[in-house]
PDB file of C-alpha atoms and ligand atoms in Angstrom:
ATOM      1  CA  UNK M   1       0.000   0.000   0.000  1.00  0.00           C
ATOM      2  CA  UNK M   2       1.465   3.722  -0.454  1.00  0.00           C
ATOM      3  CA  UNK M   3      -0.447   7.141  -0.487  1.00  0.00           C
ATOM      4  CA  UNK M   4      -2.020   8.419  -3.341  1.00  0.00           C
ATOM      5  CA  UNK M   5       0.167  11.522  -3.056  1.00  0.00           C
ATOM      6  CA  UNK M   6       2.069  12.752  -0.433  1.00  0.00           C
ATOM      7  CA  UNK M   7       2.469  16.570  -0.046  1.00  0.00           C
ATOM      8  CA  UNK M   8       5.851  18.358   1.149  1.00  0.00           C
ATOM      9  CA  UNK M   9       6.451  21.567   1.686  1.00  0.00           C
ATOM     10  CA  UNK M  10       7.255  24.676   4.074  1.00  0.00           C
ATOM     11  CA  UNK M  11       4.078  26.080   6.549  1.00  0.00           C
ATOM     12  CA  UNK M  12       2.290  28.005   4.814  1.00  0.00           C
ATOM     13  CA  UNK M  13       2.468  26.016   1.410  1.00  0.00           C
ATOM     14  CA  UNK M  14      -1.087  25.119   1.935  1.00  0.00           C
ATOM     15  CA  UNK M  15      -0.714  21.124   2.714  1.00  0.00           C
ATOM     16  CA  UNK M  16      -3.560  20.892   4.371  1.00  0.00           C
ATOM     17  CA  UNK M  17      -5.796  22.986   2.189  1.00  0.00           C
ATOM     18  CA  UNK M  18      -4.926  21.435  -0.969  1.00  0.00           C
ATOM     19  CA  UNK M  19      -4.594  18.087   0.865  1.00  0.00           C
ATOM     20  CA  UNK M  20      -8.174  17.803   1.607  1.00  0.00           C
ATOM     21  CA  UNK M  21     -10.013  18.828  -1.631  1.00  0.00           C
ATOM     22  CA  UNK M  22      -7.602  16.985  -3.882  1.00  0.00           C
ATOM     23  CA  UNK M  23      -8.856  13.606  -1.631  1.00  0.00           C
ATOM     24  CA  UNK M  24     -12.234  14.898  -1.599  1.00  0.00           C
ATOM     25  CA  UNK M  25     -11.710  14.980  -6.035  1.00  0.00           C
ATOM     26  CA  UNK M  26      -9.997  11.966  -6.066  1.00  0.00           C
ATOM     27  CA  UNK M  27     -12.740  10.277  -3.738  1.00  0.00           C
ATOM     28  CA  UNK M  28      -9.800   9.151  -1.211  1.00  0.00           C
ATOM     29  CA  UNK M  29      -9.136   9.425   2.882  1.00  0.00           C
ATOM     30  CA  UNK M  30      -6.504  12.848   3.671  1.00  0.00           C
ATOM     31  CA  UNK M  31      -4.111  12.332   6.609  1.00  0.00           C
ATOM     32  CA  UNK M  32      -1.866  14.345   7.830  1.00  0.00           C
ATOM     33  CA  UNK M  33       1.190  13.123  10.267  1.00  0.00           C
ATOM     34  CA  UNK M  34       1.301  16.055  12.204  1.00  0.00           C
ATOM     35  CA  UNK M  35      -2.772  14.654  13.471  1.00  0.00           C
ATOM     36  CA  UNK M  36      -0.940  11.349  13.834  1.00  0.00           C
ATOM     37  CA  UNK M  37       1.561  12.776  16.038  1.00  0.00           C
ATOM     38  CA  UNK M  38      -0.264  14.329  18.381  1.00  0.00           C
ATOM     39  CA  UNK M  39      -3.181  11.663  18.292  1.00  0.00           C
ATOM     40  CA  UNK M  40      -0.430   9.057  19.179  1.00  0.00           C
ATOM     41  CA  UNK M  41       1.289  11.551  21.945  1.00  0.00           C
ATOM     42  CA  UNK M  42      -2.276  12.925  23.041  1.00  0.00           C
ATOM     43  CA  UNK M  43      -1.487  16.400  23.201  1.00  0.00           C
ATOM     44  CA  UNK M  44      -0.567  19.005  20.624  1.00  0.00           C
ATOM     45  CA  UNK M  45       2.405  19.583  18.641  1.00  0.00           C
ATOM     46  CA  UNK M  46       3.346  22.781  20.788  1.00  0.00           C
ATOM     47  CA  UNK M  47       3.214  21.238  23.809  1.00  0.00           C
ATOM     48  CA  UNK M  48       5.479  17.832  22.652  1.00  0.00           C
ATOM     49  CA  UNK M  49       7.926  20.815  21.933  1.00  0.00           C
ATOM     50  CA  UNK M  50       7.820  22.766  24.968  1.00  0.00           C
ATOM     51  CA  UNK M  51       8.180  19.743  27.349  1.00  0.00           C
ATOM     52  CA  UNK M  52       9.968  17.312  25.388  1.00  0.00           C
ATOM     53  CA  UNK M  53      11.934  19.419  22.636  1.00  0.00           C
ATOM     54  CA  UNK M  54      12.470  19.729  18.792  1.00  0.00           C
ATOM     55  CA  UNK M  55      14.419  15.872  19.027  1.00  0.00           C
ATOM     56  CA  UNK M  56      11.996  14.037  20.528  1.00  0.00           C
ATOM     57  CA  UNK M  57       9.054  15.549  18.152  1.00  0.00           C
ATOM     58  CA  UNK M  58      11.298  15.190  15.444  1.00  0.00           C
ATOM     59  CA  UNK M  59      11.571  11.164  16.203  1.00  0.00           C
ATOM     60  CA  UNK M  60       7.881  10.946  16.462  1.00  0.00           C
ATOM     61  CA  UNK M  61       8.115  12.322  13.245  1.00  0.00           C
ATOM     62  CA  UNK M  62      10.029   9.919  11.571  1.00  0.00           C
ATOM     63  CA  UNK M  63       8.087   7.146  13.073  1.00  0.00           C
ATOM     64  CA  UNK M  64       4.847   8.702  12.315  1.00  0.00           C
ATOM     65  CA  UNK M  65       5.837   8.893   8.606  1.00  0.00           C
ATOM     66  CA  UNK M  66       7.306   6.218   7.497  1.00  0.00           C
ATOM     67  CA  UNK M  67       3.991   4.021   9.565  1.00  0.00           C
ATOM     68  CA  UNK M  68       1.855   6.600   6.834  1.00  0.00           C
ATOM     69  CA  UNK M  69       4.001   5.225   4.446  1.00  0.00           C
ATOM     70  CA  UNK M  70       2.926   2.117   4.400  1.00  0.00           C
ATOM     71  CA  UNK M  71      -0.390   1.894   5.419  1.00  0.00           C
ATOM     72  CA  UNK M  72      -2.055   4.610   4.177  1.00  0.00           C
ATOM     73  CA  UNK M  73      -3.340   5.044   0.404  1.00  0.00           C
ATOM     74  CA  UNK M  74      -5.118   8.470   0.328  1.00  0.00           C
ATOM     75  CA  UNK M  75      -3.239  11.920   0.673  1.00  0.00           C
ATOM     76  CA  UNK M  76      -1.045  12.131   2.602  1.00  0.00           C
ATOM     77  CA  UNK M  77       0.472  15.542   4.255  1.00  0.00           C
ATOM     78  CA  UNK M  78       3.816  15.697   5.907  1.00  0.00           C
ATOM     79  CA  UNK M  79       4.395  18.827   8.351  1.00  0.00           C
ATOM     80  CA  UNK M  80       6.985  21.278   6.869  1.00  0.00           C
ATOM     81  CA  UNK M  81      10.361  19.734   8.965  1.00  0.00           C
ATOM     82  CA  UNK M  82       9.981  15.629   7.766  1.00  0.00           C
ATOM     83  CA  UNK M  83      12.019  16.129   4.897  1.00  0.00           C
ATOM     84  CA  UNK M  84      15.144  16.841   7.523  1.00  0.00           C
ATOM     85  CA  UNK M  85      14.932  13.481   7.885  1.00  0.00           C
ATOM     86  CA  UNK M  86      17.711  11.038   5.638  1.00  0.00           C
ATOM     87  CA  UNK M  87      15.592   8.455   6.649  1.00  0.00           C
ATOM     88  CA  UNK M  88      12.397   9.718   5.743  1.00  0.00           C
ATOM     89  CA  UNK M  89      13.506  11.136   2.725  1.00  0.00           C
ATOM     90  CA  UNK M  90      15.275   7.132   1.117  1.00  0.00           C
ATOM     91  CA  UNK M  91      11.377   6.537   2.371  1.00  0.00           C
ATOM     92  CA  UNK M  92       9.741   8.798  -0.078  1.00  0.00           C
ATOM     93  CA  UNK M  93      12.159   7.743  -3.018  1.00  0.00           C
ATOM     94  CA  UNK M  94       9.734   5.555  -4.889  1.00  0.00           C
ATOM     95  CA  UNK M  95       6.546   7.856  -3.863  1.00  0.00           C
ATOM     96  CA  UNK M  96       4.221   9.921  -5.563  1.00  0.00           C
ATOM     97  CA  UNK M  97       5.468  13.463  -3.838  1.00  0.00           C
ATOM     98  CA  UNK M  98       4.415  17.139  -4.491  1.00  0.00           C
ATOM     99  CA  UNK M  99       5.995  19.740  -3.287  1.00  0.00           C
ATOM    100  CA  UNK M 100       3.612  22.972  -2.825  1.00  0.00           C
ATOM    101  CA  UNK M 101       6.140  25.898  -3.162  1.00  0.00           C
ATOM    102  CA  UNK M 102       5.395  29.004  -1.976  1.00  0.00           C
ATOM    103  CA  UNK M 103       7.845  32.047  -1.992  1.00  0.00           C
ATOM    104  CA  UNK M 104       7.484  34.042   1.700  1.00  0.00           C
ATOM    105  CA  UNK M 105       5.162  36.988   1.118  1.00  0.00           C
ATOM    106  CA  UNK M 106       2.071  34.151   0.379  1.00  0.00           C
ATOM    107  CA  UNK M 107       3.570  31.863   2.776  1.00  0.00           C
ATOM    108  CA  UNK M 108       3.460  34.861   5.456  1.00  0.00           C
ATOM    109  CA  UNK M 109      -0.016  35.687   4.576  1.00  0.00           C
ATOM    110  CA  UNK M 110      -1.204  31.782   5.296  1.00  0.00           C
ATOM    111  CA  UNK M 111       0.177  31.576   8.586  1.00  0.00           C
ATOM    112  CA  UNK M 112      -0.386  34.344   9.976  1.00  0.00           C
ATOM    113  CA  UNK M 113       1.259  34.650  13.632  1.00  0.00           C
ATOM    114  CA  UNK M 114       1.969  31.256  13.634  1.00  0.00           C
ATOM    115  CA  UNK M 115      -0.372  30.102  16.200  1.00  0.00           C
ATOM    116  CA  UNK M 116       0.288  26.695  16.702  1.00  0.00           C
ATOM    117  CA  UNK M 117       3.461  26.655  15.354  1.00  0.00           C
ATOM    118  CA  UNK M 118       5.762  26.070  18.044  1.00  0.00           C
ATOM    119  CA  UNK M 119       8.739  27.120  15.460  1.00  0.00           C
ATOM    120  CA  UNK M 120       7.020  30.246  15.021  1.00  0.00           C
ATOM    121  CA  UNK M 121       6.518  31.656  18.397  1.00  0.00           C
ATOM    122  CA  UNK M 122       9.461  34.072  17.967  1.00  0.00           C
ATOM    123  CA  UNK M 123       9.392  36.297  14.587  1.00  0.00           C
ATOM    124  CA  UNK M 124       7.583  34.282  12.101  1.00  0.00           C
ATOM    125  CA  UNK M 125       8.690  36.754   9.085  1.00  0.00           C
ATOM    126  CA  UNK M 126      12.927  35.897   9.547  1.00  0.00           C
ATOM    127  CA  UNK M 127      11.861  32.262  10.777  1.00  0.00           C
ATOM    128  CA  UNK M 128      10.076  30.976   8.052  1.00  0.00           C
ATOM    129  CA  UNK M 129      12.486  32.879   5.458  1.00  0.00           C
ATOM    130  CA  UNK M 130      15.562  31.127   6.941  1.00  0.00           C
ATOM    131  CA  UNK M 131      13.365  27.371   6.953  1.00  0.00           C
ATOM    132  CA  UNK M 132      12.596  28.308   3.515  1.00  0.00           C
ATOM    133  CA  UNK M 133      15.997  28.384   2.436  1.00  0.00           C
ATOM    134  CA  UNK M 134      17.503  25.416   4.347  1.00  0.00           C
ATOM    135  CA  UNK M 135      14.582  23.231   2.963  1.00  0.00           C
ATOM    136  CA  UNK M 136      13.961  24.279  -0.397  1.00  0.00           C
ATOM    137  CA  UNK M 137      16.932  21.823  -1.552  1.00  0.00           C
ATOM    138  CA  UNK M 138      15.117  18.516   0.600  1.00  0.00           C
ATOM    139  CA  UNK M 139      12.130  19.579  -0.813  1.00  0.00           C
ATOM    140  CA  UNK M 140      12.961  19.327  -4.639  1.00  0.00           C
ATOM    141  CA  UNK M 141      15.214  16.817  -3.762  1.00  0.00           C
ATOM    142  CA  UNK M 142      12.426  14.301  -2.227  1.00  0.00           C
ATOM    143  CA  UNK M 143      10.018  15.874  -5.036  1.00  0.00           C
ATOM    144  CA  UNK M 144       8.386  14.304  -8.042  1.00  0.00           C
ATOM    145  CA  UNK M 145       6.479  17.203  -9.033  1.00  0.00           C
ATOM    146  CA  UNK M 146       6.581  20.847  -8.261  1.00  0.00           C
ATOM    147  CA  UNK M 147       3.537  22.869  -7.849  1.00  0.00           C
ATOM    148  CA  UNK M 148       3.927  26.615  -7.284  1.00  0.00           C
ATOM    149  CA  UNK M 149       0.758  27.614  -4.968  1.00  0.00           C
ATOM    150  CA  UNK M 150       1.471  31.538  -5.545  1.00  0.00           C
ATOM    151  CA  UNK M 151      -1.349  33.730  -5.415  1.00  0.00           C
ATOM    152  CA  UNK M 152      -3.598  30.896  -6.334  1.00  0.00           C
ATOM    153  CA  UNK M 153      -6.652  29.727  -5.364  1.00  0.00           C
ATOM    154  CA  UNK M 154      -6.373  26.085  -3.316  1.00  0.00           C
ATOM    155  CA  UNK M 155      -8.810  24.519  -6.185  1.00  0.00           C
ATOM    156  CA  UNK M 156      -6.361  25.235  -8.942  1.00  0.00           C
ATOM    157  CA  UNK M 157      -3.492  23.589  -6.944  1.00  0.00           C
ATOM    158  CA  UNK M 158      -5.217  21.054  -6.166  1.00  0.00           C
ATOM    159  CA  UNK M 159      -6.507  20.310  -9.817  1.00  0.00           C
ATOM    160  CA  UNK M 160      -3.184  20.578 -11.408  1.00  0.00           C
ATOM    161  CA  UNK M 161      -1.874  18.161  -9.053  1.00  0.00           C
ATOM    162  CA  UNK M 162      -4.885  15.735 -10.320  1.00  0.00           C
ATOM    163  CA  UNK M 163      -3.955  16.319 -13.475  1.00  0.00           C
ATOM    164  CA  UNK M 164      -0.235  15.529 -12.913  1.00  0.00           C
ATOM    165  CA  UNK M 165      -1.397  12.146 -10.845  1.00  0.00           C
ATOM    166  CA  UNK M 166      -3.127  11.252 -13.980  1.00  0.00           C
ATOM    167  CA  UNK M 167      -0.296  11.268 -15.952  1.00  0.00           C
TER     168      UNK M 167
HETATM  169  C1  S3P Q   1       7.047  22.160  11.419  1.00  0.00           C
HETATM  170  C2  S3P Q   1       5.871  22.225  10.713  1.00  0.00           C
HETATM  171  C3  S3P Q   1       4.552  21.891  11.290  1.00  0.00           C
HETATM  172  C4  S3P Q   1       4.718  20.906  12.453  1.00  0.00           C
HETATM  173  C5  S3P Q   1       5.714  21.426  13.442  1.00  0.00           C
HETATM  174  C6  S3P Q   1       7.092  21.688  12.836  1.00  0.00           C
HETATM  175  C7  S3P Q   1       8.313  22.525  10.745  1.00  0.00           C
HETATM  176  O1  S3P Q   1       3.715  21.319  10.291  1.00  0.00           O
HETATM  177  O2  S3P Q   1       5.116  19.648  11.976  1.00  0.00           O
HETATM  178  O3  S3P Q   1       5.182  22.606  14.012  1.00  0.00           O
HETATM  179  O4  S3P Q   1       9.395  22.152  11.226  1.00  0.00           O
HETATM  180  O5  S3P Q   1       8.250  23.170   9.676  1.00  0.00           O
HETATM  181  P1  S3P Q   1       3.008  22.160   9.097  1.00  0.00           P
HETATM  182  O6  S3P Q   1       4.017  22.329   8.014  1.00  0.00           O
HETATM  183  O7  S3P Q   1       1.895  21.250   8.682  1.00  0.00           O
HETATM  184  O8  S3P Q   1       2.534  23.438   9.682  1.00  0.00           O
END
């Protein structure tokens, strides 16, 4: 079994947006591992940071996707930092990956203050410019299409991404 799709890409890209009407077009389940985590761990994702760290989330992580992986065949979303991960990027080779790019006014705009988003507590602006550059690289390099969600509505993403699964 592997996912349909799996969607990479920086917060703010849209993941979850596109995610869940491209599943709802292509009639299949969306999941997203960041859900998984904090289902598993029973609290949220800012919390698992705050009293265990970035490491300990970030092994949850790994664990959480590569278990997607292989038992899940809708959409699948990873959260923005997964693609750190040697291991969980030899365990997309072989997948059906998208990477949503996004340059950082848009991806600014999406997230606004960054509630939630434990990496984003302290200037979200210079944060999510610097992740954007350290990850771009993992991104395409994990990616086997790229989908620029610029100024776009979510519908046209996710319809050129059907299209693209369909060839
Ligand atoms: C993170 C992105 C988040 C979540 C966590 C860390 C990151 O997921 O996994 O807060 O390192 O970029 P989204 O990309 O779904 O917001």
């Amino acid at each position: 079994m592997a996912p349909a799709c799996v969607l990479v890409g920086v917060m703010g890209a849209g993941k979850t947006t596109v995610g869940e009407l491209l599943a709802a077009d292509l009639g299949v389940e969306f999941r997203d591992t960041d859900l998984d985590i904090e289902a598993a761990a029973g609290r949220p994702i800012s919390d698992i940071f705050v009293q265990d760290g970035e490491a300990h989330f970030r092994a949850l992580e790994r664990a959480a996707v590569a278990s997607a992986l292989k038992s899940f065949d809708g959409v699948l979303a990873l959260g923005g930092g997964a693609v750190l991960a040697e291991e969980t990027r030899a365990a997309l080779a072989g997948h059906t990956v998208v990477f949503l790019s996004v340059e950082l006014a848009d991806a600014v705009k999406r997230v606004g203050l960054g509630a939630g988003r434990p990496l984003l507590a302290i200037n979200p602006r210079a944060t999510l410019k610097h992740l954007m550059d350290q990850r771009r690289p993992l991104y395409l390099e994990v990616a086997t299409y790229t989908v620029a969600t610029d100024a776009r509505p979510a519908e046209d993403v996710a319809a050129e991404i059907r299209a693209l699964l369909k060839t």
